[in-house]
Coordinates of C-alpha atoms and ligand atoms in Angstrom, one line a residue:
M883 CA -3.2 42.7 -3.6
A884 CA -6.5 43.9 -2.1
M885 CA -8.9 41.0 -1.3
T886 CA -12.4 42.0 -2.3
T887 CA -15.5 40.1 -1.5
L888 CA -17.8 40.0 -4.4
P889 CA -21.5 40.4 -3.5
L890 CA -23.5 37.3 -3.7
S891 CA -25.7 37.1 -6.8
T892 CA -28.4 34.7 -5.4
P893 CA -31.7 36.3 -5.7
R894 CA -33.3 35.7 -2.3
P895 CA -31.7 34.7 1.1
R896 CA -30.8 31.0 1.2
R897 CA -32.0 29.1 4.3
I898 CA -29.2 27.1 5.7
S899 CA -28.6 24.7 8.6
I900 CA -25.2 23.9 9.7
L901 CA -24.7 20.5 11.6
G902 CA -21.3 20.9 13.5
S903 CA -21.3 24.7 13.3
T904 CA -18.6 25.1 16.0
G905 CA -15.9 22.9 14.2
S906 CA -13.4 23.9 11.7
V907 CA -15.6 23.6 8.7
G908 CA -18.6 24.8 10.7
S909 CA -16.7 28.0 11.8
N910 CA -15.5 28.7 8.2
T911 CA -19.1 28.5 7.0
V912 CA -20.3 30.8 9.8
D913 CA -17.5 33.2 8.7
L914 CA -18.8 33.3 5.1
L915 CA -22.4 33.9 6.4
R916 CA -21.3 36.7 8.5
R917 CA -19.6 38.4 5.6
D918 CA -22.9 38.4 3.7
P919 CA -25.6 38.9 6.2
G920 CA -28.5 39.6 3.7
A921 CA -27.8 36.4 1.7
F922 CA -28.7 33.7 4.3
E923 CA -31.3 32.9 6.8
V924 CA -30.2 30.3 9.4
E925 CA -32.6 27.5 10.4
A926 CA -30.5 25.4 12.6
L927 CA -27.0 25.3 14.2
T928 CA -25.7 22.3 16.0
A929 CA -22.7 21.2 18.2
R930 CA -21.6 18.4 20.4
S931 CA -20.6 20.2 23.5
N932 CA -19.2 23.7 22.9
V933 CA -22.2 25.6 24.5
E934 CA -20.4 29.0 24.6
L935 CA -19.5 29.0 20.9
L936 CA -22.8 27.7 19.9
A937 CA -24.7 30.3 21.8
Q938 CA -22.5 33.0 20.4
Q939 CA -23.1 31.9 16.9
A940 CA -26.9 31.7 17.6
R941 CA -27.0 35.2 19.1
E942 CA -25.3 36.4 15.9
L943 CA -27.2 34.5 13.3
H944 CA -30.7 34.1 14.9
P945 CA -31.3 30.5 13.9
R946 CA -34.8 29.0 14.4
M947 CA -33.2 26.2 16.4
A948 CA -29.9 25.5 18.3
V949 CA -29.2 21.9 19.2
I950 CA -26.4 20.5 21.6
A951 CA -25.8 16.8 21.1
D952 CA -24.7 16.2 24.8
E953 CA -28.0 16.1 26.6
S954 CA -26.4 17.1 29.9
L955 CA -25.7 20.5 28.5
Y956 CA -29.3 21.3 27.6
G957 CA -29.7 23.6 30.6
A958 CA -26.4 25.4 30.0
L959 CA -27.5 26.2 26.3
K960 CA -31.0 27.2 27.3
E961 CA -29.6 29.6 29.9
A962 CA -27.2 31.0 27.4
L963 CA -29.8 31.8 25.0
T964 CA -32.4 33.3 27.5
G965 CA -34.0 36.2 26.0
T966 CA -33.6 35.1 22.3
N967 CA -36.3 33.5 20.1
V968 CA -34.0 30.5 19.4
A969 CA -35.7 27.1 20.2
V970 CA -33.2 25.1 22.2
A971 CA -33.0 21.2 22.1
A972 CA -30.5 18.5 22.9
G973 CA -29.6 14.9 22.1
A974 CA -29.5 12.7 19.0
A975 CA -33.2 12.9 17.9
A976 CA -32.9 16.7 18.0
L977 CA -29.9 16.7 15.7
E978 CA -32.0 14.7 13.2
E979 CA -34.9 17.1 13.7
A980 CA -32.5 20.1 12.9
A981 CA -31.3 18.3 9.8
A982 CA -34.8 17.8 8.6
L983 CA -36.0 21.3 8.9
D984 CA -37.0 22.8 5.6
S985 CA -33.8 24.6 4.7
D986 CA -32.5 25.3 1.2
L987 CA -29.1 23.9 2.2
V988 CA -27.7 21.6 4.9
M989 CA -23.9 21.9 5.7
A990 CA -23.1 18.5 7.0
A991 CA -20.0 19.3 9.1
I992 CA -20.2 16.9 12.0
V993 CA -16.9 14.7 12.2
G994 CA -17.1 10.9 12.1
A995 CA -20.0 8.4 11.9
A996 CA -21.7 10.5 14.5
G997 CA -22.9 12.6 11.6
L998 CA -24.4 9.6 9.8
K999 CA -28.1 9.8 11.0
P1000 CA -28.4 13.6 11.0
T1001 CA -26.9 13.7 7.5
L1002 CA -29.2 10.9 6.4
A1003 CA -32.2 12.9 7.8
A1004 CA -31.3 15.7 5.6
V1005 CA -30.9 13.3 2.6
A1006 CA -34.2 11.6 3.3
R1007 CA -36.1 14.8 2.9
G1008 CA -34.5 15.4 -0.5
A1009 CA -32.3 18.3 0.7
T1010 CA -29.3 19.9 -0.9
V1011 CA -26.5 18.8 1.3
A1012 CA -23.0 20.4 1.4
L1013 CA -21.1 17.2 2.4
A1014 CA -18.0 17.8 4.5
N1015 CA -18.5 14.7 6.7
K1016 CA -16.7 12.2 4.5
E1017 CA -17.0 9.4 7.1
C1018 CA -20.8 9.1 6.4
L1019 CA -20.0 8.0 2.8
V1020 CA -17.2 5.8 4.0
C1021 CA -19.1 4.0 6.5
A1022 CA -22.5 3.9 4.7
G1023 CA -21.9 4.8 1.1
D1024 CA -24.4 2.4 -0.3
V1025 CA -27.1 3.2 2.1
M1026 CA -26.6 6.9 1.6
M1027 CA -26.5 6.8 -2.2
R1028 CA -29.6 4.6 -2.3
E1029 CA -31.4 7.3 -0.1
V1030 CA -30.1 10.1 -2.3
A1031 CA -31.5 8.2 -5.4
R1032 CA -34.8 7.7 -3.6
S1033 CA -35.3 11.2 -2.3
G1034 CA -33.7 13.3 -5.1
A1035 CA -31.2 15.0 -2.7
V1036 CA -28.2 16.7 -4.1
L1037 CA -24.9 16.2 -2.6
L1038 CA -22.4 19.0 -3.0
P1039 CA -18.9 17.9 -2.0
V1040 CA -17.0 20.3 0.4
D1041 CA -13.9 18.3 0.8
S1042 CA -11.5 20.5 -1.2
E1043 CA -10.4 17.5 -3.6
H1044 CA -13.9 16.6 -4.4
S1045 CA -15.0 20.0 -4.8
A1046 CA -12.2 20.6 -7.3
I1047 CA -13.2 17.4 -9.2
F1048 CA -16.9 18.4 -9.1
Q1049 CA -16.0 21.7 -10.6
V1050 CA -14.1 20.1 -13.5
F1051 CA -16.1 17.0 -14.0
D1052 CA -18.1 16.9 -17.1
F1053 CA -21.2 15.0 -16.0
D1054 CA -22.6 15.2 -19.6
N1055 CA -19.6 13.3 -21.0
V1056 CA -18.9 10.7 -18.3
E1057 CA -17.8 8.2 -20.9
A1058 CA -14.9 10.5 -21.9
I1059 CA -13.5 10.5 -18.4
E1060 CA -10.6 8.1 -17.9
R1061 CA -9.5 8.9 -14.3
I1062 CA -9.7 11.3 -11.6
I1063 CA -6.6 12.3 -9.7
L1064 CA -6.7 13.3 -6.0
T1065 CA -3.9 15.4 -4.7
A1066 CA -2.6 15.0 -1.2
S1067 CA -0.3 17.3 0.6
G1068 CA 1.5 14.4 2.3
G1069 CA 0.9 15.8 5.6
P1070 CA 3.5 16.6 8.4
F1071 CA 5.4 13.4 8.0
L1072 CA 5.9 13.4 4.3
D1073 CA 9.6 13.1 4.6
L1074 CA 10.0 11.4 7.8
D1075 CA 11.8 8.1 8.2
L1076 CA 9.6 5.2 9.2
A1077 CA 11.8 4.6 12.3
L1078 CA 11.1 8.0 13.6
M1079 CA 7.4 7.9 13.1
K1080 CA 7.0 5.5 15.9
D1081 CA 7.5 8.3 18.4
V1082 CA 5.7 11.4 16.9
T1083 CA 3.3 13.0 19.3
P1084 CA -0.3 14.1 18.7
E1085 CA 0.9 17.8 18.7
Q1086 CA 3.2 17.0 15.8
A1087 CA 0.6 15.1 14.0
V1088 CA -2.1 17.8 14.1
A1089 CA 0.2 20.5 12.9
H1090 CA -0.7 20.3 9.3
P1091 CA 1.7 22.2 7.0
N1092 CA -1.0 23.8 4.8
W1093 CA -4.5 23.4 6.3
D1094 CA -6.0 24.3 9.7
M1095 CA -8.5 21.6 10.5
G1096 CA -10.0 19.6 13.3
A1097 CA -7.9 17.0 15.3
K1098 CA -9.3 13.9 13.7
I1099 CA -8.7 14.9 10.1
S1100 CA -5.3 16.3 10.9
V1101 CA -4.2 13.0 12.3
D1102 CA -5.8 11.2 9.3
S1103 CA -3.8 13.5 7.0
A1104 CA -0.6 12.5 8.8
T1105 CA -1.3 8.8 8.5
M1106 CA -2.7 9.5 4.9
M1107 CA -5.7 7.5 5.9
N1108 CA -7.5 10.7 4.9
K1109 CA -6.7 10.0 1.3
G1110 CA -8.0 6.5 1.7
L1111 CA -11.2 7.9 3.1
E1112 CA -11.2 10.4 0.1
V1113 CA -10.8 7.6 -2.4
I1114 CA -13.8 5.9 -1.1
E1115 CA -15.8 9.1 -0.8
A1116 CA -14.9 10.0 -4.5
S1117 CA -16.0 6.4 -5.6
Y1118 CA -19.6 7.3 -4.3
L1119 CA -19.7 10.9 -5.5
F1120 CA -18.5 10.3 -9.0
P1121 CA -19.0 7.5 -11.5
V1122 CA -15.5 6.3 -11.6
P1123 CA -14.4 2.9 -10.4
E1124 CA -11.6 2.6 -7.7
D1125 CA -8.9 1.6 -10.2
R1126 CA -9.3 4.9 -12.0
I1127 CA -9.0 7.0 -8.9
E1128 CA -5.4 7.9 -8.6
V1129 CA -3.6 9.8 -5.7
L1130 CA -0.7 12.1 -6.2
I1131 CA 1.3 13.8 -3.5
H1132 CA 1.4 17.6 -4.1
P1133 CA 3.1 19.3 -1.0
Q1134 CA 1.9 22.9 -1.9
S1135 CA -1.8 22.1 -1.8
V1136 CA -2.4 24.5 -4.8
V1137 CA -3.8 22.0 -7.4
H1138 CA -6.7 20.5 -5.3
S1139 CA -7.4 17.6 -7.8
L1140 CA -7.7 16.8 -11.4
V1141 CA -9.8 14.9 -14.0
G1142 CA -8.2 13.2 -17.1
Y1143 CA -10.2 12.9 -20.2
A1144 CA -10.0 10.5 -23.3
D1145 CA -8.4 13.1 -25.5
G1146 CA -5.5 13.5 -23.1
S1147 CA -6.8 16.7 -21.5
V1148 CA -6.3 17.0 -17.8
L1149 CA -8.5 19.7 -16.0
A1150 CA -7.7 20.9 -12.6
Q1151 CA -9.0 23.3 -10.0
L1152 CA -6.5 25.5 -8.2
G1153 CA -6.5 27.9 -5.3
T1154 CA -4.8 28.7 -2.0
P1155 CA -5.5 26.1 0.7
D1156 CA -8.4 27.8 2.3
M1157 CA -11.7 25.8 3.0
R1158 CA -13.7 28.9 2.5
T1159 CA -13.2 28.4 -1.2
P1160 CA -14.9 25.0 -1.5
I1161 CA -17.4 25.9 1.3
A1162 CA -18.3 29.2 -0.7
Y1163 CA -18.7 27.0 -3.9
A1164 CA -21.2 24.7 -2.2
L1165 CA -23.0 27.5 -0.5
A1166 CA -23.7 29.5 -3.7
W1167 CA -24.0 26.5 -6.1
P1168 CA -25.0 26.6 -9.0
R1169 CA -23.8 30.1 -8.8
R1170 CA -20.7 31.6 -7.3
Q1171 CA -20.1 33.8 -4.4
G1172 CA -17.2 35.8 -3.0
S1173 CA -14.7 34.3 -0.6
P1174 CA -12.0 36.2 1.4
A1175 CA -9.5 33.4 0.7
A1176 CA -6.1 34.8 -0.3
R1177 CA -5.7 34.9 -4.0
L1178 CA -3.5 32.5 -5.8
D1179 CA -0.3 34.1 -7.0
L1180 CA 1.5 31.5 -9.1
A1181 CA 4.5 33.7 -9.7
R1182 CA 5.1 33.9 -6.0
V1183 CA 4.5 30.2 -5.4
G1184 CA 7.1 29.6 -8.2
Q1185 CA 7.2 25.9 -8.2
L1186 CA 4.6 23.1 -7.9
T1187 CA 5.8 19.7 -7.2
F1188 CA 4.2 16.2 -7.7
L1189 CA 5.4 12.8 -6.4
P1190 CA 4.0 9.4 -5.9
L1191 CA 2.8 8.2 -2.5
D1192 CA 5.3 6.0 -0.5
S1193 CA 3.1 2.9 0.3
R1194 CA 5.7 1.6 2.5
R1195 CA 5.7 4.4 5.0
F1196 CA 1.9 5.1 4.3
P1197 CA 0.1 1.9 4.2
A1198 CA -3.4 3.5 5.0
L1199 CA -4.2 4.2 1.4
G1200 CA -3.7 0.5 0.4
L1201 CA -5.9 -0.7 3.4
A1202 CA -8.6 1.7 2.3
R1203 CA -8.5 0.7 -1.4
Q1204 CA -8.5 -2.9 -0.2
A1205 CA -11.7 -2.2 1.9
L1206 CA -13.4 -0.5 -0.8
K1207 CA -12.7 -3.5 -3.2
S1208 CA -13.9 -5.9 -0.6
G1209 CA -17.2 -3.9 -0.1
G1210 CA -19.8 -5.0 2.4
A1211 CA -18.9 -4.3 6.0
A1212 CA -15.2 -3.6 5.3
P1213 CA -15.4 0.2 4.7
T1214 CA -17.6 0.5 7.8
V1215 CA -15.0 -1.4 9.8
L1216 CA -12.1 0.7 8.3
N1217 CA -13.9 3.9 9.4
A1218 CA -14.9 2.8 12.8
A1219 CA -11.6 1.3 13.7
N1220 CA -9.7 4.4 12.4
E1221 CA -11.9 6.7 14.5
V1222 CA -11.2 4.7 17.7
A1223 CA -7.4 4.3 17.0
V1224 CA -7.1 8.0 16.1
Q1225 CA -8.8 9.0 19.5
G1226 CA -6.5 6.5 21.2
F1227 CA -3.6 8.2 19.7
L1228 CA -4.9 11.6 20.6
N1229 CA -5.3 10.4 24.1
R1230 CA -1.7 9.1 24.1
E1231 CA -2.8 5.6 24.7
I1232 CA -1.1 4.2 21.5
G1233 CA 1.6 5.3 19.2
F1234 CA 1.3 6.8 15.8
L1235 CA 2.2 3.6 13.8
D1236 CA -0.3 1.6 16.0
I1237 CA -3.2 3.6 14.4
I1238 CA -2.9 1.6 11.1
R1239 CA -2.2 -1.7 13.0
V1240 CA -5.5 -1.3 15.0
V1241 CA -7.3 -0.7 11.7
S1242 CA -5.6 -3.6 10.0
E1243 CA -6.5 -6.0 12.8
A1244 CA -10.1 -5.0 12.9
L1245 CA -10.4 -5.5 9.2
D1246 CA -8.7 -9.0 9.5
R1247 CA -10.9 -10.0 12.5
T1248 CA -14.3 -8.9 11.1
P1249 CA -16.2 -11.6 9.4
R1250 CA -17.5 -10.6 5.8
A1251 CA -21.1 -9.2 6.2
S1252 CA -23.3 -7.3 4.0
V1253 CA -24.7 -3.9 5.0
A1254 CA -28.1 -3.3 3.5
T1255 CA -29.6 -0.9 6.0
V1256 CA -28.6 1.9 8.2
E1257 CA -29.2 -0.5 11.2
D1258 CA -26.7 -2.9 9.6
V1259 CA -24.2 0.0 9.4
I1260 CA -24.7 0.9 13.0
A1261 CA -24.3 -2.7 14.2
V1262 CA -21.1 -3.3 12.2
D1263 CA -19.8 0.2 13.3
R1264 CA -20.5 -0.7 17.1
A1265 CA -18.8 -4.2 16.7
A1266 CA -15.8 -2.7 15.0
R1267 CA -15.4 -0.1 17.6
A1268 CA -15.4 -2.7 20.5
L1269 CA -12.9 -4.7 18.4
A1270 CA -10.6 -1.8 18.0
G1271 CA -11.0 -0.7 21.6
E1272 CA -9.6 -4.1 22.5
Q1273 CA -6.7 -3.6 20.2
V1274 CA -6.1 -0.1 21.7
V1275 CA -5.9 -1.7 25.1
K1276 CA -3.5 -4.4 23.8
F1277 CA -1.2 -1.8 22.2
R1278 CA -1.4 0.4 25.3
G1279 CA -0.1 -2.5 27.3
R1280 CA 3.0 -2.7 25.1
R1281 CA 4.0 0.9 25.2
Ligands
NAD166 P1 -14.1 19.5 14.0 O1 -13.6 18.5 14.9 O2 -13.3 20.8 14.0 O3 -15.7 19.8 14.2 C1 -16.5 18.8 14.2 C2 -18.0 19.4 14.6 O4 -18.8 18.2 14.8 C3 -18.0 20.3 15.8 O5 -19.0 21.2 15.6 C4 -18.5 19.2 16.8 O6 -19.3 19.9 17.9 C5 -19.4 18.3 16.1 N1 -19.4 17.0 16.7 C6 -18.4 16.2 16.9 N2 -18.8 15.0 17.5 C7 -20.1 15.1 17.5 C8 -21.1 14.2 18.0 N3 -20.8 13.1 18.5 N4 -22.5 14.5 17.8 C9 -22.8 15.7 17.3 N5 -21.8 16.6 16.8 C10 -20.6 16.4 16.9 O7 -14.0 18.8 12.6 P2 -13.8 19.4 11.1 O8 -12.3 19.5 10.9 O9 -14.6 20.7 10.9 O10 -14.4 18.3 10.2 C11 -15.7 18.2 9.9 C12 -15.9 17.1 8.9 O11 -15.5 17.7 7.7 C13 -15.0 15.8 9.0 O12 -15.8 14.7 8.5 C14 -13.8 16.1 8.1 O13 -13.2 15.0 7.5 C15 -14.4 17.0 7.0 N6 -13.4 17.8 6.4 C16 -12.9 18.8 7.2 C17 -12.0 19.7 6.5 C18 -11.3 20.8 7.3 O14 -10.7 21.7 6.8 N7 -11.4 20.9 8.7 C19 -11.5 19.5 5.1 C20 -12.2 18.6 4.4 C21 -13.2 17.6 5.1
MG167 MG1 -9.6 16.7 1.6

C-alpha cells in the first residue's frame, strides 16, 4: 500500500522549539518537520552533547537558537555553525532560555529529571507543551501541575499510551469515565524466567521488540518500570485516581491504550508502533497532520493478544504504584533512584535485577518528606541519587 503524507492543514507556520532534538523522540520530530517544510518555523533546538547532529539539524531547520547543555562544547557548536544566523548558547540557563522563547509549541523530549527545569520554563510562560519527558511529571507532578494551572499552559501527551488516552478521553464527560487501561508490550523479557533475568546484558535489554527508543526508556521497558512511570504520568494528565488506572500486557503494541466508560463502552486508539503518529498528533493539535508511519493492516496482524502483568517477575509497577499512593517525596525518589540504577546497569556496574533492588532500597531509606517547590524536588532528587549511587557501589561489589 502506498504511504501518502497528507498536507498539513494548519493555516500558518507553527513556531516550534525542540528540547532534546538529537534523541529518539527529537529526531522523529525533526523528521516530521522536514517532510512539511512550510508548516513550521523552528525557534530553538537543544541537545546534551551531540554537537555534530545538533549542528546538522540547525543548518537544515534554521532555528533562531541552538543550545548545547554541556558547556565545554560551546566552542565546538559555535564553530560548527559558523556562517549561519543561528545564535549559539550552552549550559543549563540557556536550556531554560530556549524553552522560554515565544514559540507556539515546545516539544519537551529531554530524557530524565534533567528536563525538569527547561520543561517548567516552557510551562511557566503558558506554552503549549508536547510532553515526551515523562520523568518531569513523575518527579515533580504536583509542582508541574500547579504551574500549569497558574500559567494556563497546555500539556499534550506524546507518550504513545497517553496520546491514545487523550484521543479517546471525553473531557466533557469525566464522571462517565470508569477507568483507563494502559497497554504495555512487555518488553524483551516478557517470557523470560526470573532465574535467567539475572544475567541479561544491556544489549539484550535495549533491543525492544516493537519500538526503537533511547537507551534509558528501553531499559525501563525491559524492567517494566516504564509502565510504573506511565501510571504516575497518567494520574497527573487525566482526572482518574491510581486505583482506576489499569495495566494490560499487549505484545503487538497495536492498541496503544483504552478508556472505559460507565455504559460499558471501551474506546481505544490503534496504530502501528511508530512514535511519529503520537508526535504528529501533538504537533498539529487540535487539527491532524500527515505522518509516514506504516498504516495498520489488521488482516495482516491477524491476532491481537492481551494478558495480565506478572508482578512476581516484574515488581517495578507495584513499586511505582506504592510511590504514587505514598505521595510526597516518594515518586521523586523512585525516579531519581531508577535513573541512577539504569545508568549503573548500562555501565555494567550492576545486574538487571539489581535495578529494582536499588530503587526499592532508596524508597525504604528515604524519610517521608513533602515536596512543595521545585527546589524541594531538586533537593530530594539529589539525595536519592546519592543514596542510589551508594547502593550501586554495594551491588557492584557483590558481582
Ligand atoms: P534519548 O536518550 O534518545 O534522547 C534524549 C535527548 O535529551 C537527547 O537529545 C539528549 O541530547 C538530551 N539530553 C539528555 N540528557 C540531557 C541533559 N542532562 N541535559 C540536556 N539535554 C539532555 O531519549 P528518548 O528515547 O528520545 O526519550 C526522551 C523522553 O521521551 C524520555 O523521557 C522518554 O521516556 C520519553 N519517551 C520516549 C519514547 C521513544 O520512543 N523514544 C516514547 C515515549 C516516551
Ligand atoms: Mg509509552
